[in-house]
Coordinates of C-alpha atoms in Angstrom, one line a residue:
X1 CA 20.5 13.8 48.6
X2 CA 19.7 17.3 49.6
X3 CA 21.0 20.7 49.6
X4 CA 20.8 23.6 51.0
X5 CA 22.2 27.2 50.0
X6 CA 23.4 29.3 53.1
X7 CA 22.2 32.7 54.0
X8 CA 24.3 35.6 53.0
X9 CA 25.8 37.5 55.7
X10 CA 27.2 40.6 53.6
X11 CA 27.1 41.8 49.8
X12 CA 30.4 42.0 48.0
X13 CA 30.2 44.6 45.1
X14 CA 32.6 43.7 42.5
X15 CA 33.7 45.7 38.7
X16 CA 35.3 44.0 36.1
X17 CA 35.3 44.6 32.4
X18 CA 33.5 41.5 30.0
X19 CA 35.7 41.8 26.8
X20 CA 33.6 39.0 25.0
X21 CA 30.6 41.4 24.3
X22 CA 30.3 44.6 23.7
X23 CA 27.6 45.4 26.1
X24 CA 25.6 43.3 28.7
X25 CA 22.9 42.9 31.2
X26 CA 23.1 40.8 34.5
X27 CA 20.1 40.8 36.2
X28 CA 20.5 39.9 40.1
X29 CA 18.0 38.1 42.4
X30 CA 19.4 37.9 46.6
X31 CA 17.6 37.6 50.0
X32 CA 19.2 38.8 53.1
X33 CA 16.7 37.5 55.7
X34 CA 15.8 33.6 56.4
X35 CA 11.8 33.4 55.6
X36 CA 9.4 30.4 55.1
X37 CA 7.8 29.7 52.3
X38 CA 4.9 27.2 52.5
X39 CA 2.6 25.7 49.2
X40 CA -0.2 23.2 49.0
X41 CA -0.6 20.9 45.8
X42 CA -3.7 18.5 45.1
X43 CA -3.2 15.4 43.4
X44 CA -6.2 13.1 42.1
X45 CA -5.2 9.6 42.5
X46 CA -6.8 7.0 39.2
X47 CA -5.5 3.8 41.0
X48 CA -4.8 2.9 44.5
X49 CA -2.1 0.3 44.9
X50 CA -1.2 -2.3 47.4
X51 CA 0.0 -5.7 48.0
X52 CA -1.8 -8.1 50.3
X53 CA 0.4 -10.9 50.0
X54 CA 4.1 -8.4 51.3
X55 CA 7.2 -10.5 52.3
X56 CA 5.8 -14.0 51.1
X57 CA 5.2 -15.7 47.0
X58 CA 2.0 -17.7 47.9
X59 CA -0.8 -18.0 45.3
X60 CA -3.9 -16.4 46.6
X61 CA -6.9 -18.8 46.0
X62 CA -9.8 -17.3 43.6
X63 CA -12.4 -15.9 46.1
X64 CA -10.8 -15.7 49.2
X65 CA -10.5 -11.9 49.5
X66 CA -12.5 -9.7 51.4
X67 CA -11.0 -6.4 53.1
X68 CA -12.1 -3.1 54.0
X69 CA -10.6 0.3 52.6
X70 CA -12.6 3.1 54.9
X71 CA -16.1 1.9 55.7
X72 CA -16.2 0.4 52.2
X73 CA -15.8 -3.8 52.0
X74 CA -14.0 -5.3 48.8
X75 CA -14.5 -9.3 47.7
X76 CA -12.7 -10.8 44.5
X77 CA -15.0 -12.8 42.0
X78 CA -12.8 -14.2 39.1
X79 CA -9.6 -11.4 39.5
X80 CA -12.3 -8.3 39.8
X81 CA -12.7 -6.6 42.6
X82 CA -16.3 -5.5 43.8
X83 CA -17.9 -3.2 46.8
X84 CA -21.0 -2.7 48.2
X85 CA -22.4 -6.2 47.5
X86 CA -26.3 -6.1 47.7
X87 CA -26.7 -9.2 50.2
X88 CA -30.0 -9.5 48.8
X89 CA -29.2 -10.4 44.8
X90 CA -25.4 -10.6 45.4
X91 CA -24.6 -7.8 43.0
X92 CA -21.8 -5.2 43.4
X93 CA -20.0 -2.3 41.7
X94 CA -16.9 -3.5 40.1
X95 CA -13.9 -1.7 41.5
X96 CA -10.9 -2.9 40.7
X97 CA -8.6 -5.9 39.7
X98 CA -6.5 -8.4 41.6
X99 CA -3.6 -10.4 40.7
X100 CA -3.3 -13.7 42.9
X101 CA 0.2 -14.6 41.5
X102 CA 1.9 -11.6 42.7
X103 CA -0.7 -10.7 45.5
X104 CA -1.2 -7.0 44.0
X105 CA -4.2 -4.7 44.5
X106 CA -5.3 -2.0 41.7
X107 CA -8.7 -0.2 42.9
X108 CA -10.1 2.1 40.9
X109 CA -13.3 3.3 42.9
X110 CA -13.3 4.0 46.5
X111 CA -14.9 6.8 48.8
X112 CA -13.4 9.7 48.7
X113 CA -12.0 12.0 52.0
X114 CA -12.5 8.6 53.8
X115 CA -9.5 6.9 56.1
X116 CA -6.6 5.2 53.9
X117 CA -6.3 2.3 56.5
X118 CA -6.8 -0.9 54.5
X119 CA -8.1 -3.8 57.2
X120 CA -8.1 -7.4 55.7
X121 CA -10.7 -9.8 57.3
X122 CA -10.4 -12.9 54.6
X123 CA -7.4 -14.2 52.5
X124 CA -6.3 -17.7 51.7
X125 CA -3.2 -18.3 49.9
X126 CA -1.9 -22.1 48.7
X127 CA 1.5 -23.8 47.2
X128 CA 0.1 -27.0 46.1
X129 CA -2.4 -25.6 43.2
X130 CA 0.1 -24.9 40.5
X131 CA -1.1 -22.7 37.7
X132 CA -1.8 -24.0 34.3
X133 CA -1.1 -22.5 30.7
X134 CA -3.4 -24.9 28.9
X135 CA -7.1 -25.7 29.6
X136 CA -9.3 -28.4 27.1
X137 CA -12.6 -29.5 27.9
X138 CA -16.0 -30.1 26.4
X139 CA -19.3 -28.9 26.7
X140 CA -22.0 -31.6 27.7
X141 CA -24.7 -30.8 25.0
X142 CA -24.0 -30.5 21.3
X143 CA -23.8 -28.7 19.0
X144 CA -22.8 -25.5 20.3
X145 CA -24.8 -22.6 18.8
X146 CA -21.9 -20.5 17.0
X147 CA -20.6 -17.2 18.7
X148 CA -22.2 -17.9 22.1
X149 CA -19.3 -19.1 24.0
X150 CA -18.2 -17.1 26.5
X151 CA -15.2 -18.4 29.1
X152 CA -14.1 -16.1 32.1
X153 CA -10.7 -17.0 33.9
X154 CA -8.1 -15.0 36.1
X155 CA -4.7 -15.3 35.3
X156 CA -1.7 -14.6 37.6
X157 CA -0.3 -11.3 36.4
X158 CA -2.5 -9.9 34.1
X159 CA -6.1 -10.3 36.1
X160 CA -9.1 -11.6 34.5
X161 CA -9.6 -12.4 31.0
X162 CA -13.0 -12.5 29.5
X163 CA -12.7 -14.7 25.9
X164 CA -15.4 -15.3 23.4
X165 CA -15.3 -17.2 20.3
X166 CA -16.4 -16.2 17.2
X167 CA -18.9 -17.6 14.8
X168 CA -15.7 -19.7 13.2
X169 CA -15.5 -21.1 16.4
X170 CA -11.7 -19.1 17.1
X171 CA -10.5 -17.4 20.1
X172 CA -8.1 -15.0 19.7
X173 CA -6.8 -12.5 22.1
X174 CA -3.3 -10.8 23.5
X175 CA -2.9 -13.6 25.8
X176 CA -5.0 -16.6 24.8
X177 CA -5.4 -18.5 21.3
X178 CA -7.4 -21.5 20.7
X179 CA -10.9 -22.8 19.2
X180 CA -14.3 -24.3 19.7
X181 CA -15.3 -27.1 17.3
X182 CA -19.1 -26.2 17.9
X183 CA -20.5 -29.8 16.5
X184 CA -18.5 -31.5 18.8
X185 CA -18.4 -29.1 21.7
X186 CA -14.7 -29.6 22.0
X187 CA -12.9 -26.0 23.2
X188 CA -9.3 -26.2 23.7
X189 CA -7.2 -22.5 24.6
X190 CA -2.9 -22.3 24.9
X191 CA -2.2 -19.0 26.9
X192 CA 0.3 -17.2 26.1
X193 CA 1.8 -14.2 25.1
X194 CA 4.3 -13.3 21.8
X195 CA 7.1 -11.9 23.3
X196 CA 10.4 -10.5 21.3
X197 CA 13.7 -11.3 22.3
X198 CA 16.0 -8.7 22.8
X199 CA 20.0 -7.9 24.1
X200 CA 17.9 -6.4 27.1
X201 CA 15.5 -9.2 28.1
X202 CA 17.5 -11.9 26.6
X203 CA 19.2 -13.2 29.9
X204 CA 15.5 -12.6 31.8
X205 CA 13.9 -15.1 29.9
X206 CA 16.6 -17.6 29.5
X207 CA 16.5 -17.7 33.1
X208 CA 12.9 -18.9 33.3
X209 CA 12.3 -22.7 33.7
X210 CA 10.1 -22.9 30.5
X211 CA 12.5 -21.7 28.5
X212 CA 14.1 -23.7 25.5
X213 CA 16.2 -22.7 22.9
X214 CA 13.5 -24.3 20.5
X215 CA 10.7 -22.3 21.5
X216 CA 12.6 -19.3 19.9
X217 CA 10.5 -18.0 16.6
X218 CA 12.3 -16.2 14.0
X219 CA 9.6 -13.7 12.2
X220 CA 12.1 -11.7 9.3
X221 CA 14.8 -10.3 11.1
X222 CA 12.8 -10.4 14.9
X223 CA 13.4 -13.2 17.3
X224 CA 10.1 -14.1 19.3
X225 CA 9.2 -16.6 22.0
X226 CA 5.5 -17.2 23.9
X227 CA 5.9 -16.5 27.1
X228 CA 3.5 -18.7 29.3
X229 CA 0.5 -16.4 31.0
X230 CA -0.4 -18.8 33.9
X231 CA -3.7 -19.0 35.4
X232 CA -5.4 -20.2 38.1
X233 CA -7.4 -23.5 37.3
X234 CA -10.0 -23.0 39.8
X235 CA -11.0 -19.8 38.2
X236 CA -12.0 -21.2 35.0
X237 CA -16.0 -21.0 34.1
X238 CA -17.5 -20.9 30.8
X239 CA -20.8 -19.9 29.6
X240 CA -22.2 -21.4 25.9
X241 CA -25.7 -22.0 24.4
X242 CA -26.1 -25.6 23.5
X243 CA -29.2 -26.5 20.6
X244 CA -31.7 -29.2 21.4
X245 CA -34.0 -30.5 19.3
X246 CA -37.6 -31.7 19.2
X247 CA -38.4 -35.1 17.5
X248 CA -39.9 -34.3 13.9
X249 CA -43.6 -35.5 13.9
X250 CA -44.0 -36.7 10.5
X251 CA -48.1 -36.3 10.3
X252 CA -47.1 -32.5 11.4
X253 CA -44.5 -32.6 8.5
X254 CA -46.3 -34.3 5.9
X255 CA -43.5 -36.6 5.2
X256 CA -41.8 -39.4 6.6
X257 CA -38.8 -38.4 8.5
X258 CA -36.6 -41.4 9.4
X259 CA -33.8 -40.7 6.9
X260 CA -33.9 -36.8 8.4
X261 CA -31.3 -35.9 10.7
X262 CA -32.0 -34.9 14.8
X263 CA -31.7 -31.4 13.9
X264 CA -33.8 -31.6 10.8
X265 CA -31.0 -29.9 8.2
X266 CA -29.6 -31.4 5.0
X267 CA -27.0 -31.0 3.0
X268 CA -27.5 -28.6 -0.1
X269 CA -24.4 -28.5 -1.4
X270 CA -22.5 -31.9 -3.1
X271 CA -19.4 -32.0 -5.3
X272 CA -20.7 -32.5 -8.9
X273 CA -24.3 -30.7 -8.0
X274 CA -24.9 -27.4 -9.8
X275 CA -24.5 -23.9 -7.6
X276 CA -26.1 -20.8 -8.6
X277 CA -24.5 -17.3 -7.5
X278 CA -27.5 -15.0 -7.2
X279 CA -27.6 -10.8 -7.0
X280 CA -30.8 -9.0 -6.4
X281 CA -30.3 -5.3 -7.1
X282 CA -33.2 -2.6 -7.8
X283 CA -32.7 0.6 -10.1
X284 CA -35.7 3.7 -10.1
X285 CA -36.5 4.8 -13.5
X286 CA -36.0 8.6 -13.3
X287 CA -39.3 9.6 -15.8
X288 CA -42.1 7.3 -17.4
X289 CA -42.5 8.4 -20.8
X290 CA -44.1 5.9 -23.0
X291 CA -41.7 4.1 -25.5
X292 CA -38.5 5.3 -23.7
X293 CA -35.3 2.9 -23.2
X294 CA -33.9 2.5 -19.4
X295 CA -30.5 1.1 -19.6
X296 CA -29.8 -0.5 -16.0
X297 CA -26.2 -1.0 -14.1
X298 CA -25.7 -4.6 -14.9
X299 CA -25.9 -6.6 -18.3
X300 CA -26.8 -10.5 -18.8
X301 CA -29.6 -10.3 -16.1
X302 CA -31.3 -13.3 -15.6
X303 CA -34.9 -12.3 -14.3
X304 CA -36.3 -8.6 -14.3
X305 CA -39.5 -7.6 -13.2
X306 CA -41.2 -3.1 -13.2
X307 CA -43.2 -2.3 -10.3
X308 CA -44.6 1.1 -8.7
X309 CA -44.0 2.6 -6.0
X310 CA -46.5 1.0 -3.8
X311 CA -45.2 -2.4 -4.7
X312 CA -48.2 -3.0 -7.7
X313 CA -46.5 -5.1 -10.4
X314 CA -46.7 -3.7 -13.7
X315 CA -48.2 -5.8 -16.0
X316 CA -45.6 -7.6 -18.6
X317 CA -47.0 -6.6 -21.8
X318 CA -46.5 -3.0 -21.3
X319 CA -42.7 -3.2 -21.4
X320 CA -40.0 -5.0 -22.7
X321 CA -36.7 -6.7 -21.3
X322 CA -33.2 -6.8 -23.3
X323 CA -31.3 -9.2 -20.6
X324 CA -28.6 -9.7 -22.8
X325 CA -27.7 -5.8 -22.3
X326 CA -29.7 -4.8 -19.2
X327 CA -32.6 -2.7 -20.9
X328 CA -36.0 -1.7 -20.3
X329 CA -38.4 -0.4 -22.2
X330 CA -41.9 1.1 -21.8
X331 CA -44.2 0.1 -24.9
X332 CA -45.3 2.7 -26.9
X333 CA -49.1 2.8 -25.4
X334 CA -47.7 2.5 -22.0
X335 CA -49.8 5.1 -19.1
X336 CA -49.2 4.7 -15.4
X337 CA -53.3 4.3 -15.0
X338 CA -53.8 3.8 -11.6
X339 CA -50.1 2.9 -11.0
X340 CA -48.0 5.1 -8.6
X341 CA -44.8 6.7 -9.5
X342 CA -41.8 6.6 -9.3
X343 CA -41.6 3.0 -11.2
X344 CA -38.7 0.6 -9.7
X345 CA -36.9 -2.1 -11.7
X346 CA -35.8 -5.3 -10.1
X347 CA -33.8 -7.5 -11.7
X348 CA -31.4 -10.7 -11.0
X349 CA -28.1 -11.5 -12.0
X350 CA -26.2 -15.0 -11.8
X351 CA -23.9 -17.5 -13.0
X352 CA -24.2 -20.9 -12.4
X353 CA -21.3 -23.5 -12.3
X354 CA -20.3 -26.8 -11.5
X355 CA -19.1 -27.4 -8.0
X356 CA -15.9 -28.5 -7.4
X357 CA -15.6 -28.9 -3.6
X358 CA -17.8 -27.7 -0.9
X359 CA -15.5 -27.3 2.5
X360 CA -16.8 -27.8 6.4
X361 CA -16.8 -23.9 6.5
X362 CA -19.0 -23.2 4.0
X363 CA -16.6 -22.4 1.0
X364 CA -17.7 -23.4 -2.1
X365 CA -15.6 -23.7 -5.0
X366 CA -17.4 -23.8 -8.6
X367 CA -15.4 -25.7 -11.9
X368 CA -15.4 -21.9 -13.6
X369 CA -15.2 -17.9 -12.8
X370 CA -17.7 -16.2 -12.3
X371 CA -18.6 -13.1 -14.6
X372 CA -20.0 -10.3 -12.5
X373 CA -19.2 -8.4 -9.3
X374 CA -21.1 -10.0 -6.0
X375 CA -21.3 -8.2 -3.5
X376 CA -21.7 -10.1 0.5
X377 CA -24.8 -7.9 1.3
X378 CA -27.2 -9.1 -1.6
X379 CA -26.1 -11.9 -3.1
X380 CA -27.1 -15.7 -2.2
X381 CA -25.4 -18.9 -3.4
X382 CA -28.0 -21.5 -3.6
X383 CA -28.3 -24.7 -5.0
X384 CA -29.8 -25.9 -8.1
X385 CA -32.6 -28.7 -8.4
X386 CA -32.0 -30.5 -11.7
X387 CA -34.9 -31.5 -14.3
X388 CA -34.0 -32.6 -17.1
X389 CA -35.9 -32.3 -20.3
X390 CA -39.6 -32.4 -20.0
X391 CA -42.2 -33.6 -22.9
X392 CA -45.9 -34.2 -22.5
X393 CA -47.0 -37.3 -23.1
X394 CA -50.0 -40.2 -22.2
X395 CA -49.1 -43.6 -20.8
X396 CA -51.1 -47.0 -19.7
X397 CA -54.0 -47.1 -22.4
X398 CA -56.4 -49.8 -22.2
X399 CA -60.2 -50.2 -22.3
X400 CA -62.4 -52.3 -19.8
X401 CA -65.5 -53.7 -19.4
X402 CA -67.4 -51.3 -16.9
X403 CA -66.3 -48.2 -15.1
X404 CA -65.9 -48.6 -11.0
X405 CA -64.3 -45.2 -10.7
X406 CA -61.4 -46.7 -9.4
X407 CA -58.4 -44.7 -10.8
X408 CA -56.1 -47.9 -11.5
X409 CA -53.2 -47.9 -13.9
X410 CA -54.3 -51.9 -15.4
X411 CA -57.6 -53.3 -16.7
X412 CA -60.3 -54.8 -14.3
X413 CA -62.7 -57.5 -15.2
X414 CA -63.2 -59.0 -18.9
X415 CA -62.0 -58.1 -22.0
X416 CA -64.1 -55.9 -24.6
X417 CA -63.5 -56.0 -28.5
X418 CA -63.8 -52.1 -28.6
X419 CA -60.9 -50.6 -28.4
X420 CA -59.0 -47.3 -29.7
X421 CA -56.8 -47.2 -32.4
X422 CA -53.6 -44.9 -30.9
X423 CA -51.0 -46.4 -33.5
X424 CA -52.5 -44.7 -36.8
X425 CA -53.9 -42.0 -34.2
X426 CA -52.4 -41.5 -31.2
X427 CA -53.5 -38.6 -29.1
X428 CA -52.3 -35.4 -29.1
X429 CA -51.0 -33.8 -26.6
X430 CA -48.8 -30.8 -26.0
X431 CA -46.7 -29.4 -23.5
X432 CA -48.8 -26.3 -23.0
X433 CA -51.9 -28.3 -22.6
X434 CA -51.6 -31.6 -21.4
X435 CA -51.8 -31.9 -17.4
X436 CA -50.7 -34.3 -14.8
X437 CA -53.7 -36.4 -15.0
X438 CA -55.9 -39.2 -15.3
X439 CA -58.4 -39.8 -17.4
X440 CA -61.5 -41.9 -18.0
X441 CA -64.2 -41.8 -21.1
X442 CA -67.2 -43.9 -20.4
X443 CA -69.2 -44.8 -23.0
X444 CA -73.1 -44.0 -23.1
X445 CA -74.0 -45.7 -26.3
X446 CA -71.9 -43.5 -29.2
X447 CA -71.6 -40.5 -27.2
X448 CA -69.0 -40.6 -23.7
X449 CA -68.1 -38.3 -20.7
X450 CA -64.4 -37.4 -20.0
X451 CA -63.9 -37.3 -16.6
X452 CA -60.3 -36.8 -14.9
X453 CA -59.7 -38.5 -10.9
X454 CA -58.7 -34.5 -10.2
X455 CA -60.5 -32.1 -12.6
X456 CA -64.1 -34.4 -12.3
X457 CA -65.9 -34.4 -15.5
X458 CA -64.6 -31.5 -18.0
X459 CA -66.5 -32.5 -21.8
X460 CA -68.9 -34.7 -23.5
X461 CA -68.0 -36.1 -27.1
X462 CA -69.5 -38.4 -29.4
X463 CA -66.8 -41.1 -31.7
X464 CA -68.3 -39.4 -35.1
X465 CA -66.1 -36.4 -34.3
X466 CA -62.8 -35.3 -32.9
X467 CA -62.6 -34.1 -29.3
X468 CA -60.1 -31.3 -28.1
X469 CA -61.7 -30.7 -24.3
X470 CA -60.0 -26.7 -23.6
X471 CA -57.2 -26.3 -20.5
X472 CA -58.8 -23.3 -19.4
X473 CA -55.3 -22.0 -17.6
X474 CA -53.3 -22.1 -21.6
X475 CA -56.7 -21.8 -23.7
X476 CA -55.3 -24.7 -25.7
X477 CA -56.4 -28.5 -25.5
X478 CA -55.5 -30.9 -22.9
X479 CA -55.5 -33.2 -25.2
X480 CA -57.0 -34.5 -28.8
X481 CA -58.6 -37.5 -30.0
X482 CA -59.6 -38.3 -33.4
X483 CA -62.8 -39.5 -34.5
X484 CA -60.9 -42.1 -36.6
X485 CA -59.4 -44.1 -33.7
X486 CA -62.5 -45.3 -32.9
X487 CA -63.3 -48.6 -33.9
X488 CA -66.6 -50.9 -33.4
X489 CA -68.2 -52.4 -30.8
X490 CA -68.4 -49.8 -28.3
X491 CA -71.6 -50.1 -25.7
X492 CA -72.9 -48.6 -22.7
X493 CA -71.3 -48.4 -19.8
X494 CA -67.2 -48.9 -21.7
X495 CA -64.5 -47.7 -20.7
X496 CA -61.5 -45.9 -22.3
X497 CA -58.7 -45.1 -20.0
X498 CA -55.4 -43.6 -20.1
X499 CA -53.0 -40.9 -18.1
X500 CA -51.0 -37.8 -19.3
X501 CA -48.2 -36.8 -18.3
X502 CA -47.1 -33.0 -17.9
X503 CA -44.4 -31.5 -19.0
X504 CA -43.6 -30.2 -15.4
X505 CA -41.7 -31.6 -12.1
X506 CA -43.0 -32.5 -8.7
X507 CA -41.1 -30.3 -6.5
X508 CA -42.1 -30.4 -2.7
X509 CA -41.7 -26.9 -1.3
X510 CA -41.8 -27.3 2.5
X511 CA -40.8 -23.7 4.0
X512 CA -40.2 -23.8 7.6
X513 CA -40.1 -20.5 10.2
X514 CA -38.7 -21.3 13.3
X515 CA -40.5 -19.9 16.4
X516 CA -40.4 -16.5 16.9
X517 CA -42.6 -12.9 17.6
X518 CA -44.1 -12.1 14.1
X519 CA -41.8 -9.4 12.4
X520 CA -43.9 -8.5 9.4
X521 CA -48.3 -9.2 8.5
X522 CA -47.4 -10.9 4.9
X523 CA -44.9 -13.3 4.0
X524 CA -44.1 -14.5 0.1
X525 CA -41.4 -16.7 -1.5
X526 CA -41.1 -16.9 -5.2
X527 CA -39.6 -20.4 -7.2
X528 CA -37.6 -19.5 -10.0
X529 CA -37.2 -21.6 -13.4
X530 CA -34.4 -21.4 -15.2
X531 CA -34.3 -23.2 -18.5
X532 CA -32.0 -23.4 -22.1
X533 CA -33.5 -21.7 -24.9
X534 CA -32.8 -21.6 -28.6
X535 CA -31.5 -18.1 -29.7
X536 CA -31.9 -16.9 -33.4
X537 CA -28.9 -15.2 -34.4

């Protein structure tokens, strides 16, 4: 409605007397003559609006769109628009959004001071596709590599969605929820949106054809219902990264690799296996004055190690380690030499538990707490490889006729008399000595050669004495015999043979780099022993 004030014809002057104040001002604005007045406003425009589908509900099928707004041309891929499309590598600028349920048209770049006439040269729009709220399907090569799905889709009313799933394998977004299993490849997505019900939309969604009474949500004191976000089925597409692997060659591995999975991976963890919480951390002593204490952040440290700062270790026997309490010390003689300040401590702390249950995501729970702070950046859980106690000892004596050098673990050809007497004196060996080995002393009249099938001949010895051939990585003896064990009878050409056993393990260590630019010129791994010691309180 609009109004209009008439023109005054004549002035009235009036008097009268206000009795409500005291004194006052009235301040008069008039025109006596009918004039024009003309203004000019600019408005800049974010959004241009239309609706290509006016007076009629059909769906608009994904990529039928084309039209022209001035001498620009528009196409839809997926609910985007894009102009200018490069017919050479089929690019474009993206320039807006349509929504093929409603037939609605948001551009938000165009040409400016260009003609406003929109001129549509390409639209198909069907009834029989009906839109879908659900979508499951499966991607033809497993497994999925984690956090590189990607699906694309257009949706009625809201335009396109772009969903990615994370490394968990969830998708989560205002409008769609659902998951990837990534070993299976199996993706399944619900759409929908969380909606409160209120007095004032109420009636508007109990008028809906979806709508059930049971689909009502009660969150506290808030009533909430997913609405449905339809989308168009054809405009689904999805985009993942799918691992393949390359039979293992087992000369290339150096072991035989029928009981290894496709992919090459094992499992590390078990329920009864040992787990080991690990926390590298580094502290840089402020001074090097020799026999000063450095008290570090962290007590009950496990390993500990003082280097400069070029990376030089410092050698162990100028400094002393507290673990129970976390302390260095310098030894009293201690002089940086051709080390280079500042020194750095590093150290390790841990606990190690029993595990109770290892779960598909990679929780692990242990059988007791743990008993420092870990933090997510440096810390590691690994698993434990069990030993045992370990005691050096010799096994599978025997004496033979003539040595063949063949290393066997039984007597070849006929039996001597000589022999050596190992029940009144067996031979000693220690577990700071004695080697994974075997041995062989072959008799040249009273005197022999001890040769091992690894180390090759190490000593000579002669029965009238003992022998105590030196380790030369411990300085102490492989092993001992005494001249007493030998008996009689012994002749050119005899044989005494027997093996030791070292206190140690075998441990394969295969370490394997997957294929890749080189990132750094050295590359070093260090195995860690952990063992039970006897304290003396």
């Amino acid at each position: 409605m609009s109004e209009f004030i008439p023109l005054n014809s004549e002035i009235k002057s009036i008097t009268s007397q206000l009795k409500v104040f005291n004194e006052t001002t009235v301040q008069v604005k008039y025109r006596d003559t009918a004039d024009i007045n003309a203004g000019t406003s600019t408005i800049s425009a974010d959004t241009l609006s239309f609706d290509l589908t006016n007076g009629y509900t059909e769906q608009i099928l994904t990529g039928s769109v084309r039209f022209k707004l001035g001498t620009e041309t528009f196409i839809d891929r997926t609910g985007t628009l894009y102009k200018n499309i490069d017919p050479l590598t089929n690019s474009g600028t993206s320039a807006g959004s349509i929504f093929y349920g409603t037939g609605n048209v948001q551009i938000t770049s165009w040409k400016a001071n260009t003609s406003s006439t929109v001129t549509l040269e390409s639209l198909t729009t069907t009834t029989d596709i009906q839109p879908i709220n659900h979508v499951s399907f499966r991607v033809p090569v497993i497994p999925v590599r984690p956090g590189s799905l990607t699906v694309v889709l257009a949706t009625l009313e809201y335009g396109q969605l772009t969903l990615r799933a994370d490394d968990k394998g969830y998708i989560e977004s205002t409008y769609a929820h659902g998951k990837i299993n990534y070993d299976m490849g199996f993706v399944d997505i619900y759409f929908y949106k969380k909606t409160e019900i209120t007095e004032a939309n109420r009636s508007e969604i109990e008028s809906k054809e979806w709508y059930l009474s049971e689909l009502e949500i009660m969150d506290g004191t808030k009533t909430f219902i997913n609405v449905p976000v339809w989308v168009s089925p054809e405009s689904v597409r999805y985009n993942a990264i799918s691992y393949s692997y390359i039979p293992l060659d087992s000369e290339i591995l150096g072991l035989s690799a029928t009981r290894l999975p496709i992919n090459g991976q094992v499992p590390i963890f078990r329920i009864g296996d040992i787990g080991i919480i690990s926390s590298s951390q580094s502290m840089q002593l402020p001074d090097c004055i020799a026999g000063q204490s450095y008290e570090l952040p962290d007590q009950r440290i496990s390993w500990c190690e003082l280097e400069d700062c070029a990376g030089a270790k410092v050698n162990t026997s100028m400094y002393v380690v507290d673990y129970d309490y976390g302390i260095v010390t310098l030894s009293g003689d201690f002089a940086l030499n051709n080390l280079e300040a500042p020194l750095i401590v590093r150290y390790r702390y841990q606990d190690m538990g029993l595990i109770r249950d290892v779960q598909i995501n990679g929780q692990i729970s242990l059988t007791k707490p743990v008993t420092h702070n870990y933090q997510a950046e440096d810390s590691i859980v690994g698993s434990a490889l069990v030993i045992g106690d370990m005691q050096a000892r010799y096994t599978y004596k025997f004496v033979q006729q003539t040595w063949n050098s063949v290393w066997a673990n039984e007597a070849s050809g006929s039996a001597i008399s000589a022999n050596y007497n190992d029940a009144l004196y067996p031979i000693i060996v220690t577990n700071n000595g004695a080697i994974q080995e075997r041995w062989a002393i072959v008799f040249t009249d009273t005197t022999y050669k001890i040769i091992g099938e690894t180390s090759g001949q190490i000593a000579t010895g002669s029965i009238n004495s003992d022998i105590a051939p030196i380790n030369p990585v411990t300085g102490v003896p492989y092993f001992v015999i005494k001249k007493e064990g030998w008996g009689s009878g012994w002749v050119n050409g005899n044989v005494l043979r027997f093996n030791t056993i070292a206190a140690t393990y075998p441990v394969w260590c295969i370490r394997t780099v997957k294929q890749s630019e080189p990132t750094t010129l050295s590359d070093q791994f260090q195995i860690m022993l952990r063992g039970d010691i006897d304290r003396v309180i």
